[in-house]
Amino acid sequence: VLIVDKVQDIQDMARGAVLLGTGGGGDPYIGELFLRAQVRKGRYATIIPCETIADDAFVLSIAGIGAPTVIIEQLISERTLLRVLARAEAFYGRRVDALISAEIGGANSLIPLALGAISGTPVLDADGVGRAVPHIEMTTFSIYGCNATPGFVMDDSGNVVTLEAADDHTAEELCRAVVGTMGAMALGAFYPMTGRQVKAFAVQRTLTQSLEIGRCIRAAREGVGDIFTELVTYLNQRDGRHASILFDGKVVDVTHETRDGWHFGRVTLAGLSNPDDECVVEIQNEFLTARVNGRTVVLMPDLISILDRESGEPLTGEMLAYGQRVKVLGYGADPMLRRPESLDVLGPRMFGIDEDFRPVEDLVAAAGL
Amino acid sequence: VLIVDKVQDIQDMARGAVLLGTGGGGDPYIGELFLRAQVRKGRYATIIPCETIADDAFVLSIAGIGAPTVIIEQLISERTLLRVLARAEAFYGRRVDALISAEIGGANSLIPLALGAISGTPVLDADGVGRAVPHIEMTTFSIYGCNATPGFVMDDSGNVVTLEAADDHTAEELCRAVVGTMGAMALGAFYPMTGRQVKAFAVQRTLTQSLEIGRCIRAAREGVGDIFTELVTYLNQRDGRHASILFDGKVVDVTHETRDGWHFGRVTLAGLSNPDDECVVEIQNEFLTARVNGRTVVLMPDLISILDRESGEPLTGEMLAYGQRVKVLGYGADPMLRRPESLDVLGPRMFGIDEDFRPVEDLVAAAGL
């Protein structure tokens, strides 16, 4: 059990959530401010491991949905968050025993903690993907048969839309259409699950992982060691997932395009030690692929993070701008995401990339990095 | 009480519904075929006047929503219609005592009758506008405070979306977004009302009116008199609403444009006796205005109908094509629609027409027609 009652822990957790957001998921800054305000009032969020809850406990995911910048500026009020919880308990006809984040990466890592701090509901140390993904049906919950609906979205004007979708792909489309009408900002309750389901299907220990990542970067920044060496060491010693720095360069080109409700883009980096070296990262909300001198070095669902090369601060896709000096981190996805049934849903081909998934550790070795 | 068990009555009713559809509302032809098939199986629909139901009766509007051509080709199956009713009774927690059409004009005039014929639920001889309108919030139900929601839409793939909107304008927008995602075809249950409410706020006797209009045109066509003389005589003797033929001409130009989910257009007619005479009808789903030689002769919410000049068959906006010989009918709206609170919602300015509403009878007299 972890009690979140310190401002520094919240800042560290938000920093880690941006790294795991792999360019997408939205900036958790406003959520961070909200949670910090709760802590200053003497409130705290309680993070518990999935193993500690009963098999028949009722677990629910509460999330901000829509354009992240709009949601977190407009909708985080105590009143609204409590309304969502009260409505959810009435709708599902039972008390919510624990909250869970649908995706740890980005803004929605902190919404369940914010609600947990106000309502006293514990938050599970887990999420549905261990990173950020652009679609509802790309969570491990969906992949392993826990449906996102019945669920609902509500806005601050009194509109409530309940969705019972035939599948989570349709849930995603209906949700997107409804939230667009609501002004691209709403709060939602989805993925009603049991304790048994989250033990089996959630990606475990990701809230503590965000905290530890953020803490590691901060501690290294304040210390004398190299930030990236310490970060890579931390990530590598955690459950055998590969992490390495793939590129050290500066941004020489960035394109951003909003199309069909998505953020598409591409960032091109030139090497700092050798300006002829080039790294290209493709973006669809999240960073999808990284290629160094034309060779693919990371593919979805493995994680790519782009960090400021001086401060080690992880950057979202929207933050990238010409001239920034950055390092590119490759990080193996949780093993659950690399299983065939997961790759069918969030492998590279689902994003229009004409390559089969290969693990970052193999790609890096093949590229001689 | 009127029993609908004759094919000819169904055909007549559909014809009348197209006239009252004032160019929009969709072609009721497939609904007509479905209802005729029910009648051939020995089933019938029962139409009852609002006065005969109890004040605390539960009344509901069941409608096809989306692109009318798609809905009526895809969704009218007995199974689907019965599913909507069963779901509605479960959702509202009570038996539906009577069905009502939200708008009599066009395709949705026959959906409640179709469901009534299968389920035995009576259908009220009334609707929410006495014509067709392009928005949920433009019915007299909405204008007089009976909300469209809570209600729901469902498609044939098992998706159900429940809407609780802060107001009916938002209900319209949410519904449009959801039905678009459902492939532009869905069935919905809206406007949960009491018997007392429909007695006070519905436009009365509009199903029998459709039947009588259709019957009048058919009888005149089969007889020796002039179709339009007999139609105008019938309409004028019914509760004092003005009806007259405003133009007799041929279509010399038609524009159709689909924009923001609406059908916009304009039809230009040249006079048959004097080709210099011109009549222009503006379309936004429905016919909005008619102008003869530059003078406005009909404005929303008064009705405009364009009819084939030989057969007297009323035509929808989509049916209009170059070279057709037609007559233009102007017909005063039900007095409820001419009240200030109604004109605030469906007067000409709500459609971007820079004129105040004036009754068709005044405009026709001023134009010397």
XYZ file of N, CA, C and O in Angstrom, chain A residues 76-248:
692
model
N -11.787 19.101 -14.252
C -11.424 18.592 -12.949
C -11.919 19.528 -11.867
O -11.301 20.530 -11.550
N -13.102 19.213 -11.378
C -13.583 19.888 -10.181
C -14.000 18.763 -9.258
O -14.382 17.687 -9.704
N -13.925 19.020 -7.976
C -14.319 17.989 -7.015
C -15.749 17.553 -7.267
O -16.073 16.366 -7.258
N -16.606 18.544 -7.510
C -18.026 18.270 -7.697
C -18.237 17.308 -8.862
O -18.955 16.323 -8.767
N -17.569 17.612 -10.003
C -17.768 16.791 -11.194
C -17.259 15.371 -10.973
O -17.921 14.396 -11.331
N -16.088 15.250 -10.376
C -15.541 13.910 -10.140
C -16.456 13.104 -9.220
O -16.713 11.922 -9.465
N -16.963 13.744 -8.185
C -17.844 13.021 -7.263
C -19.166 12.657 -7.934
O -19.739 11.601 -7.660
N -19.636 13.528 -8.837
C -20.867 13.220 -9.585
C -20.681 11.965 -10.428
O -21.586 11.141 -10.547
N -19.515 11.845 -11.069
C -19.266 10.661 -11.898
C -19.304 9.401 -11.042
O -19.924 8.403 -11.406
N -18.676 9.468 -9.876
C -18.647 8.285 -9.011
C -20.047 7.939 -8.510
O -20.459 6.762 -8.539
N -20.799 8.960 -8.091
C -22.148 8.706 -7.575
C -23.025 8.106 -8.679
O -23.766 7.141 -8.468
N -22.902 8.691 -9.867
C -23.677 8.199 -11.002
C -23.292 6.755 -11.331
O -24.144 5.920 -11.643
N -21.991 6.475 -11.287
C -21.520 5.125 -11.604
C -22.076 4.121 -10.604
O -22.542 3.047 -10.977
N -22.055 4.477 -9.338
C -22.537 3.531 -8.331
C -24.033 3.293 -8.494
O -24.513 2.163 -8.347
N -24.773 4.347 -8.884
C -26.211 4.165 -9.141
C -26.420 3.323 -10.399
O -27.259 2.424 -10.436
N -25.634 3.588 -11.425
C -25.820 2.902 -12.711
C -25.496 1.416 -12.600
O -26.244 0.562 -13.078
N -24.360 1.101 -11.976
C -23.980 -0.314 -11.886
C -24.657 -1.003 -10.700
O -24.579 -2.224 -10.566
N -25.261 -0.208 -9.848
C -26.018 -0.783 -8.740
C -25.140 -1.362 -7.645
O -25.581 -2.232 -6.897
N -23.888 -0.874 -7.575
C -23.072 -1.308 -6.441
C -21.951 -0.315 -6.171
O -21.632 0.541 -6.986
N -21.398 -0.444 -4.971
C -20.331 0.447 -4.564
C -19.052 0.091 -5.332
O -18.750 -1.090 -5.549
N -18.317 1.117 -5.743
C -17.041 0.892 -6.422
C -15.982 0.619 -5.350
O -15.701 1.476 -4.511
N -15.414 -0.584 -5.365
C -14.440 -0.952 -4.333
C -13.050 -0.397 -4.630
O -12.274 -0.136 -3.711
N -12.732 -0.263 -5.922
C -11.417 0.275 -6.274
C -11.483 0.887 -7.667
O -12.245 0.438 -8.528
N -10.686 1.910 -7.862
C -10.576 2.562 -9.168
C -9.330 2.044 -9.866
O -8.367 1.624 -9.224
N -9.354 2.092 -11.208
C -8.164 1.711 -11.963
C -8.031 2.649 -13.147
O -9.032 3.115 -13.700
N -6.812 2.931 -13.514
C -6.559 3.748 -14.695
C -6.623 2.853 -15.930
O -6.090 1.741 -15.919
N -7.293 3.330 -16.978
C -7.332 2.543 -18.214
C -5.968 2.564 -18.898
O -5.537 1.573 -19.477
N -5.280 3.681 -18.835
C -3.917 3.756 -19.384
C -3.072 4.620 -18.467
O -3.471 5.700 -18.075
N -1.912 4.121 -18.130
C -1.052 4.827 -17.189
C -0.372 6.022 -17.847
O 0.001 6.988 -17.171
N -0.193 5.961 -19.163
C 0.576 7.003 -19.825
C -0.204 8.288 -19.943
O -1.256 8.317 -20.572
N 0.278 9.365 -19.362
C -0.312 10.671 -19.566
C -1.376 11.055 -18.567
O -1.374 10.596 -17.423
N -2.305 11.901 -19.031
C -3.248 12.586 -18.146
C -4.101 11.637 -17.322
O -4.395 11.909 -16.155
N -4.520 10.520 -17.903
C -5.452 9.671 -17.182
C -4.815 8.812 -16.097
O -5.503 8.045 -15.426
N -3.522 8.959 -15.913
C -2.907 8.285 -14.770
C -3.344 8.936 -13.468
O -3.439 8.274 -12.437
N -3.593 10.258 -13.522
C -3.847 10.980 -12.276
C -5.322 11.173 -11.952
O -5.675 11.511 -10.826
N -6.217 10.957 -12.927
C -7.655 11.173 -12.662
C -8.161 10.208 -11.577
O -8.827 10.648 -10.631
N -7.866 8.906 -11.675
C -8.338 8.025 -10.592
C -7.741 8.409 -9.236
O -8.419 8.317 -8.209
N -6.496 8.867 -9.218
C -5.902 9.290 -7.950
C -6.610 10.523 -7.400
O -6.832 10.638 -6.192
N -6.961 11.445 -8.300
C -7.677 12.645 -7.859
C -9.016 12.252 -7.242
O -9.372 12.715 -6.148
N -9.762 11.372 -7.926
C -11.047 10.928 -7.391
C -10.837 10.124 -6.111
O -11.609 10.253 -5.150
N -9.783 9.314 -6.099
C -9.483 8.539 -4.894
C -9.211 9.434 -3.693
O -9.636 9.144 -2.570
N -8.514 10.552 -3.936
C -8.188 11.456 -2.831
C -9.447 12.126 -2.274
O -9.552 12.363 -1.074
N -10.415 12.418 -3.144
C -11.631 13.093 -2.664
C -12.587 12.104 -2.013
O -13.221 12.401 -1.010
N -12.706 10.922 -2.620
C -13.772 10.003 -2.215
C -13.303 8.944 -1.229
O -14.126 8.259 -0.625
N -11.993 8.784 -1.090
C -11.493 7.724 -0.223
C -11.456 6.350 -0.882
O -11.070 5.370 -0.249
N -11.842 6.266 -2.156
C -11.798 4.985 -2.859
C -10.346 4.643 -3.197
O -9.626 5.480 -3.747
N -9.888 3.422 -2.884
C -8.504 3.086 -3.233
C -8.306 2.958 -4.742
O -9.256 2.707 -5.488
N -7.060 3.147 -5.167
C -6.708 3.071 -6.585
C -5.743 1.898 -6.763
O -4.776 1.767 -6.006
N -6.028 1.069 -7.751
C -5.182 -0.104 -7.967
C -3.857 0.286 -8.610
O -3.816 1.147 -9.495
N -2.794 -0.398 -8.200
C -1.458 -0.155 -8.735
C -1.311 -0.964 -10.030
O -0.573 -1.953 -10.088
N -2.046 -0.530 -11.052
C -2.112 -1.287 -12.302
C -2.852 -0.421 -13.304
O -3.449 0.594 -12.947
N -2.823 -0.826 -14.563
C -3.634 -0.147 -15.568
C -3.861 -1.117 -16.715
O -3.464 -2.289 -16.641
N -4.503 -0.614 -17.780
C -4.912 -1.510 -18.851
C -3.953 -1.558 -20.019
O -4.305 -2.092 -21.077
N -2.724 -1.028 -19.872
C -1.840 -1.083 -21.042
C -0.364 -0.830 -20.708
O 0.518 -1.228 -21.455
N -0.091 -0.204 -19.569
C 1.301 0.035 -19.194
C 1.976 1.105 -20.024
O 3.195 1.288 -19.961
N 1.215 1.825 -20.801
C 1.721 2.897 -21.654
C 0.496 3.727 -22.045
O -0.509 3.690 -21.332
N 0.535 4.484 -23.145
C -0.673 5.111 -23.672
C -0.982 4.473 -25.018
O -0.080 4.025 -25.731
N -2.266 4.383 -25.337
C -2.717 3.874 -26.641
C -3.860 4.769 -27.117
O -4.533 5.391 -26.302
N -4.067 4.822 -28.429
C -5.068 5.775 -28.918
C -6.509 5.269 -28.933
O -7.411 6.044 -29.225
N -6.754 4.004 -28.640
C -8.118 3.473 -28.758
C -8.526 2.707 -27.505
O -7.700 1.988 -26.921
N -9.809 2.756 -27.179
C -10.375 1.999 -26.061
C -10.107 0.506 -26.215
O -9.794 -0.182 -25.246
N -10.232 -0.025 -27.443
C -10.140 -1.477 -27.609
C -8.696 -1.987 -27.581
O -8.456 -3.179 -27.766
N -7.729 -1.099 -27.335
C -6.330 -1.514 -27.313
C -5.814 -1.794 -25.906
O -4.613 -2.010 -25.726
N -6.670 -1.788 -24.915
C -6.212 -2.119 -23.563
C -6.183 -3.634 -23.390
O -6.887 -4.370 -24.093
N -5.403 -4.087 -22.432
C -5.409 -5.528 -22.113
C -6.785 -5.941 -21.590
O -7.186 -7.086 -21.775
N -7.501 -5.019 -20.954
C -8.854 -5.358 -20.507
C -9.672 -5.826 -21.710
O -10.309 -6.883 -21.686
N -9.673 -5.010 -22.766
C -10.432 -5.354 -23.975
C -9.883 -6.622 -24.623
O -10.643 -7.493 -25.038
N -8.571 -6.686 -24.728
C -7.956 -7.814 -25.432
C -8.323 -9.129 -24.763
O -8.573 -10.132 -25.429
N -8.421 -9.116 -23.431
C -8.728 -10.354 -22.703
C -10.197 -10.457 -22.294
O -10.535 -11.188 -21.370
N -11.064 -9.691 -22.989
C -12.494 -9.967 -22.871
C -13.275 -9.203 -21.824
O -14.440 -9.503 -21.598
N -12.653 -8.205 -21.168
C -13.433 -7.351 -20.262
C -13.928 -6.168 -21.081
O -13.127 -5.358 -21.536
N -15.211 -6.063 -21.273
C -15.722 -5.012 -22.151
C -15.703 -3.642 -21.494
O -15.943 -3.517 -20.296
N -15.437 -2.644 -22.328
C -15.441 -1.256 -21.843
C -16.848 -0.826 -21.443
O -17.014 -0.006 -20.543
N -17.855 -1.359 -22.108
C -19.226 -0.971 -21.786
C -19.981 -2.172 -21.217
O -19.541 -3.306 -21.417
N -21.109 -1.984 -20.517
C -21.806 -0.714 -20.333
C -20.992 0.298 -19.522
O -20.383 -0.037 -18.522
N -21.036 1.509 -20.026
C -20.342 2.604 -19.371
C -21.021 3.895 -19.777
O -21.999 3.859 -20.527
N -20.517 5.002 -19.295
C -21.168 6.267 -19.665
C -20.167 7.399 -19.703
O -19.090 7.307 -19.114
N -20.527 8.423 -20.416
C -19.777 9.677 -20.393
C -20.714 10.778 -19.934
O -21.909 10.753 -20.222
N -20.180 11.730 -19.210
C -20.995 12.870 -18.805
C -20.173 14.140 -18.893
O -18.947 14.115 -18.758
N -20.851 15.243 -19.161
C -20.146 16.516 -19.224
C -20.630 17.409 -18.088
O -21.446 16.992 -17.262
N -20.130 18.617 -18.078
C -20.440 19.517 -16.973
C -21.769 20.238 -17.168
O -22.184 21.003 -16.309
N -22.438 19.990 -18.320
C -23.699 20.684 -18.585
C -24.911 19.829 -18.249
O -26.037 20.208 -18.557
N -24.685 18.652 -17.687
C -25.825 17.808 -17.319
C -26.181 16.757 -18.348
O -27.192 16.073 -18.207
N -25.386 16.610 -19.396
C -25.632 15.563 -20.385
C -24.958 14.262 -19.946
O -23.786 14.271 -19.569
N -25.711 13.184 -20.016
C -25.161 11.866 -19.695
C -25.530 10.927 -20.840
O -26.696 10.851 -21.239
N -24.539 10.247 -21.388
C -24.791 9.298 -22.471
C -24.271 7.934 -22.037
O -23.090 7.782 -21.705
N -25.166 6.967 -22.023
C -24.824 5.610 -21.616
C -24.595 4.768 -22.863
O -25.405 4.803 -23.793
N -23.511 4.048 -22.882
C -23.169 3.248 -24.059
C -23.197 1.771 -23.707
O -22.610 1.345 -22.711
N -23.900 1.002 -24.525
C -23.816 -0.455 -24.468
C -23.449 -0.866 -25.876
O -24.304 -0.918 -26.759
N -22.185 -1.116 -26.094
C -21.711 -1.352 -27.456
C -21.524 -2.845 -27.690
O -21.196 -3.599 -26.773
N -21.725 -3.236 -28.934
C -21.572 -4.646 -29.299
C -20.123 -5.101 -29.125
O -19.865 -6.264 -28.858
N -19.184 -4.182 -29.289
C -17.768 -4.500 -29.082
C -17.038 -3.199 -28.740
O -17.603 -2.111 -28.884
N -15.799 -3.322 -28.294
C -15.091 -2.136 -27.820
C -14.618 -1.233 -28.954
O -14.382 -0.040 -28.741
N -14.502 -1.774 -30.152
C -14.192 -0.925 -31.296
C -15.355 0.052 -31.544
O -15.143 1.251 -31.755
N -16.570 -0.472 -31.488
C -17.746 0.394 -31.642
C -17.876 1.331 -30.447
O -18.252 2.502 -30.611
N -17.553 0.830 -29.255
C -17.573 1.700 -28.067
C -16.672 2.905 -28.291
O -17.039 4.046 -27.989
N -15.495 2.670 -28.837
C -14.550 3.745 -29.134
C -15.171 4.766 -30.098
O -15.110 5.973 -29.877
N -15.784 4.268 -31.163
C -16.348 5.178 -32.168
C -17.526 5.970 -31.606
O -17.658 7.166 -31.871
N -18.386 5.301 -30.847
C -19.531 5.999 -30.266
C -19.049 7.045 -29.264
O -19.531 8.182 -29.246
N -18.079 6.664 -28.461
C -17.546 7.550 -27.441
C -16.934 8.795 -28.089
O -17.170 9.919 -27.648
N -16.179 8.582 -29.126
C -15.534 9.685 -29.834
C -16.582 10.650 -30.407
O -16.450 11.872 -30.311
N -17.646 10.092 -31.002
C -18.699 10.927 -31.586
C -19.414 11.732 -30.502
O -19.671 12.925 -30.653
N -19.715 11.074 -29.395
C -20.457 11.733 -28.324
C -19.607 12.826 -27.676
O -20.065 13.949 -27.457
N -18.351 12.511 -27.399
C -17.496 13.480 -26.716
C -17.211 14.668 -27.637
O -17.122 15.805 -27.174
N -17.133 14.415 -28.939
C -16.996 15.521 -29.892
C -18.160 16.490 -29.757
O -17.981 17.712 -29.709
N -19.363 15.950 -29.654
C -20.556 16.786 -29.498
C -20.555 17.514 -28.164
O -21.065 18.620 -28.042
N -19.983 16.882 -27.156
C -19.939 17.499 -25.824
C -18.858 18.578 -25.733
O -18.574 19.073 -24.643
N -18.216 18.912 -26.856
C -17.198 19.949 -26.822
C -15.822 19.386 -26.517
O -14.971 20.074 -25.968
N -15.600 18.106 -26.864
C -14.296 17.459 -26.719
C -13.825 17.379 -25.286
O -12.629 17.376 -25.008
N -14.778 17.359 -24.365
C -14.361 17.171 -22.968
C -15.476 16.507 -22.198
O -16.612 16.939 -22.225
N -15.134 15.409 -21.538
C -16.120 14.678 -20.753
C -15.369 13.774 -19.792
O -14.184 13.500 -19.968
N -16.079 13.320 -18.787
C -15.542 12.293 -17.918
C -16.341 11.023 -18.170
O -17.548 11.083 -18.436
N -15.686 9.902 -18.090
C -16.373 8.657 -18.378
C -16.097 7.599 -17.343
O -15.078 7.639 -16.642
N -17.017 6.650 -17.242
C -16.835 5.465 -16.405
C -16.941 4.268 -17.335
O -17.948 4.115 -18.038
N -15.889 3.464 -17.365
C -15.842 2.327 -18.283
C -15.172 1.138 -17.613
O -14.591 1.270 -16.549
N -15.230 0.015 -18.303
C -14.566 -1.210 -17.859
C -15.007 -1.658 -16.463
O -14.185 -1.744 -15.540
N -16.284 -1.914 -16.287
C -16.684 -2.506 -15.013
C -16.075 -3.909 -14.927
O -16.269 -4.727 -15.831
N -15.293 -4.176 -13.895
C -14.571 -5.447 -13.803
C -14.605 -5.978 -12.376
O -14.912 -5.240 -11.433
N -14.241 -7.234 -12.252
C -14.121 -7.833 -10.922
C -12.657 -7.815 -10.494
O -11.741 -7.658 -11.319
N -12.454 -8.036 -9.213
C -11.095 -8.175 -8.693
C -10.345 -9.284 -9.409
O -9.170 -9.143 -9.761
N -11.043 -10.390 -9.651
C -10.405 -11.510 -10.333
C -9.911 -11.084 -11.732
O -8.814 -11.450 -12.152
N -10.707 -10.305 -12.427
C -10.314 -9.879 -13.780
C -9.081 -8.973 -13.762
O -8.172 -9.151 -14.567
N -9.055 -8.003 -12.851
C -7.896 -7.096 -12.865
C -6.623 -7.814 -12.429
O -5.532 -7.493 -12.892
N -6.763 -8.813 -11.560
C -5.568 -9.594 -11.200
C -5.005 -10.323 -12.415
O -3.792 -10.445 -12.589
N -5.906 -10.814 -13.263
C -5.464 -11.613 -14.408
C -5.062 -10.761 -15.598
O -4.143 -11.115 -16.340
N -5.754 -9.647 -15.828
C -5.627 -8.974 -17.120
C -4.990 -7.590 -17.077
O -4.633 -7.054 -18.123
N -4.875 -6.983 -15.897
C -4.279 -5.650 -15.856
C -2.760 -5.755 -15.958
O -2.161 -6.785 -15.638
N -2.142 -4.681 -16.416
C -0.684 -4.570 -16.367
C -0.353 -4.058 -14.964
O -0.830 -3.009 -14.550
N 0.439 -4.858 -14.234
C 0.584 -4.630 -12.790
C 1.690 -3.620 -12.441
O 2.672 -3.491 -13.162
N 1.483 -2.976 -11.296
C 2.487 -2.122 -10.637
C 2.919 -0.918 -11.481
O 4.058 -0.480 -11.412
N 2.009 -0.380 -12.268
C 2.408 0.711 -13.158
C 2.329 2.085 -12.502
O 3.019 3.013 -12.937
N 1.501 2.233 -11.456
C 1.509 3.523 -10.746
C 2.807 3.669 -9.962
O 3.437 4.733 -9.994
N 3.220 2.603 -9.275
C 4.509 2.694 -8.567
C 5.650 2.830 -9.574
O 6.633 3.517 -9.312
N 5.482 2.213 -10.748
C 6.526 2.376 -11.768
C 6.641 3.839 -12.215
O 7.752 4.365 -12.359
N 5.508 4.511 -12.451
C 5.576 5.940 -12.833
C 6.286 6.731 -11.757
O 7.106 7.607 -12.060
N 5.906 6.452 -10.515
C 6.525 7.174 -9.406
C 8.032 6.943 -9.404
O 8.825 7.889 -9.298
N 8.443 5.693 -9.564
C 9.869 5.375 -9.501
C 10.633 5.967 -10.687
O 11.770 6.433 -10.531
N 10.019 5.965 -11.856
C 10.679 6.572 -13.028
C 10.892 8.062 -12.779
O 11.985 8.612 -12.980
N 9.807 8.729 -12.332
C 9.897 10.169 -12.102
C 10.916 10.496 -11.023
O 11.682 11.469 -11.125
N 10.920 9.668 -9.989
C 11.836 9.862 -8.870
C 13.286 9.633 -9.309
O 14.191 10.386 -8.940
N 13.484 8.622 -10.131
C 14.823 8.305 -10.628
C 15.385 9.470 -11.447
O 16.535 9.876 -11.265
N 14.553 10.034 -12.327
C 15.018 11.161 -13.153
C 15.346 12.359 -12.262
O 16.391 13.006 -12.417
N 14.448 12.639 -11.309
C 14.686 13.794 -10.432
C 15.949 13.617 -9.599
O 16.780 14.526 -9.504
N 16.083 12.420 -9.012
C 17.239 12.168 -8.148
C 18.531 12.278 -8.949
O 19.517 12.875 -8.493
N 18.533 11.730 -10.160
C 19.739 11.784 -10.986
C 20.052 13.229 -11.371
O 21.219 13.653 -11.398
N 18.995 13.991 -11.660
C 19.180 15.399 -12.034
C 19.797 16.181 -10.877
O 20.631 17.058 -11.079
N 19.367 15.855 -9.657
C 19.872 16.559 -8.476
C 21.245 16.040 -8.050
O 21.963 16.699 -7.307
N 21.594 14.846 -8.511
C 22.853 14.224 -8.098
C 23.985 14.521 -9.059
O 23.932 15.476 -9.832
N 24.972 13.673 -9.031
C 26.167 13.927 -9.842
C 26.266 12.983 -11.043
O 27.028 13.230 -11.974
N 25.490 11.895 -11.028
C 25.576 10.907 -12.104
C 24.903 11.375 -13.378
O 24.299 12.453 -13.427
N 24.995 10.554 -14.421
C 24.331 10.864 -15.680
C 22.873 10.404 -15.612
O 22.587 9.252 -15.268
N 21.955 11.305 -15.926
C 20.525 11.014 -15.811
C 20.159 9.776 -16.614
O 19.457 8.880 -16.130
N 20.632 9.691 -17.842
C 20.180 8.621 -18.735
C 20.771 7.273 -18.344
O 20.100 6.256 -18.460
N 22.009 7.294 -17.836
C 22.590 6.049 -17.335
C 21.755 5.515 -16.176
O 21.421 4.330 -16.113
N 21.377 6.408 -15.277
C 20.620 5.961 -14.104
C 19.216 5.514 -14.489
O 18.705 4.510 -13.976
N 18.609 6.222 -15.423
C 17.260 5.852 -15.867
C 17.275 4.487 -16.546
O 16.445 3.613 -16.254
N 18.225 4.293 -17.448
C 18.310 3.021 -18.168
C 18.623 1.877 -17.203
O 18.048 0.792 -17.302
N 19.474 2.152 -16.230
C 19.786 1.132 -15.218
C 18.523 0.759 -14.440
O 18.215 -0.417 -14.245
N 17.755 1.780 -14.015
C 16.511 1.495 -13.284
C 15.568 0.658 -14.144
O 15.039 -0.366 -13.693
N 15.363 1.082 -15.384
C 14.390 0.385 -16.233
C 14.840 -1.046 -16.521
O 14.023 -1.967 -16.541
N 16.128 -1.240 -16.738
C 16.629 -2.579 -17.065
C 16.535 -3.548 -15.896
O 16.335 -4.746 -16.096
N 16.655 -3.016 -14.691
C 16.633 -3.951 -13.556
C 15.201 -4.317 -13.166
O 14.983 -5.181 -12.337
N 14.232 -3.679 -13.817
C 12.835 -3.940 -13.476
C 12.312 -5.036 -14.411
O 12.212 -4.852 -15.603
N 12.014 -6.150 -13.915
C 11.412 -7.300 -14.598
C 11.935 -7.599 -16.005
O 11.195 -8.027 -16.876
N 13.228 -7.389 -16.222
C 13.875 -7.903 -17.425
C 13.492 -7.254 -18.737
O 13.808 -7.786 -19.805
N 12.815 -6.110 -18.682
C 12.467 -5.456 -19.945
C 13.646 -4.602 -20.410
O 14.239 -3.864 -19.631
N 13.938 -4.670 -21.699
C 15.072 -3.939 -22.251
C 14.800 -2.437 -22.289
O 13.713 -1.995 -22.653
N 15.817 -1.650 -21.942
C 15.753 -0.201 -22.149
C 17.118 0.264 -22.613
O 18.146 -0.198 -22.103
N 17.143 1.147 -23.610
C 18.424 1.741 -24.003
C 18.196 3.061 -24.733
O 17.103 3.328 -25.236
N 19.228 3.872 -24.732
C 19.176 5.141 -25.459
C 19.536 4.850 -26.911
O 20.577 4.249 -27.205
N 18.664 5.245 -27.812
C 18.815 4.903 -29.223
C 19.418 6.030 -30.043
O 19.934 5.797 -31.134
N 19.300 7.245 -29.525
C 19.761 8.370 -30.339
C 19.943 9.583 -29.441
O 19.227 9.770 -28.458
N 20.928 10.400 -29.815
C 21.234 11.634 -29.093
C 21.344 12.705 -30.166
O 22.271 12.680 -30.984
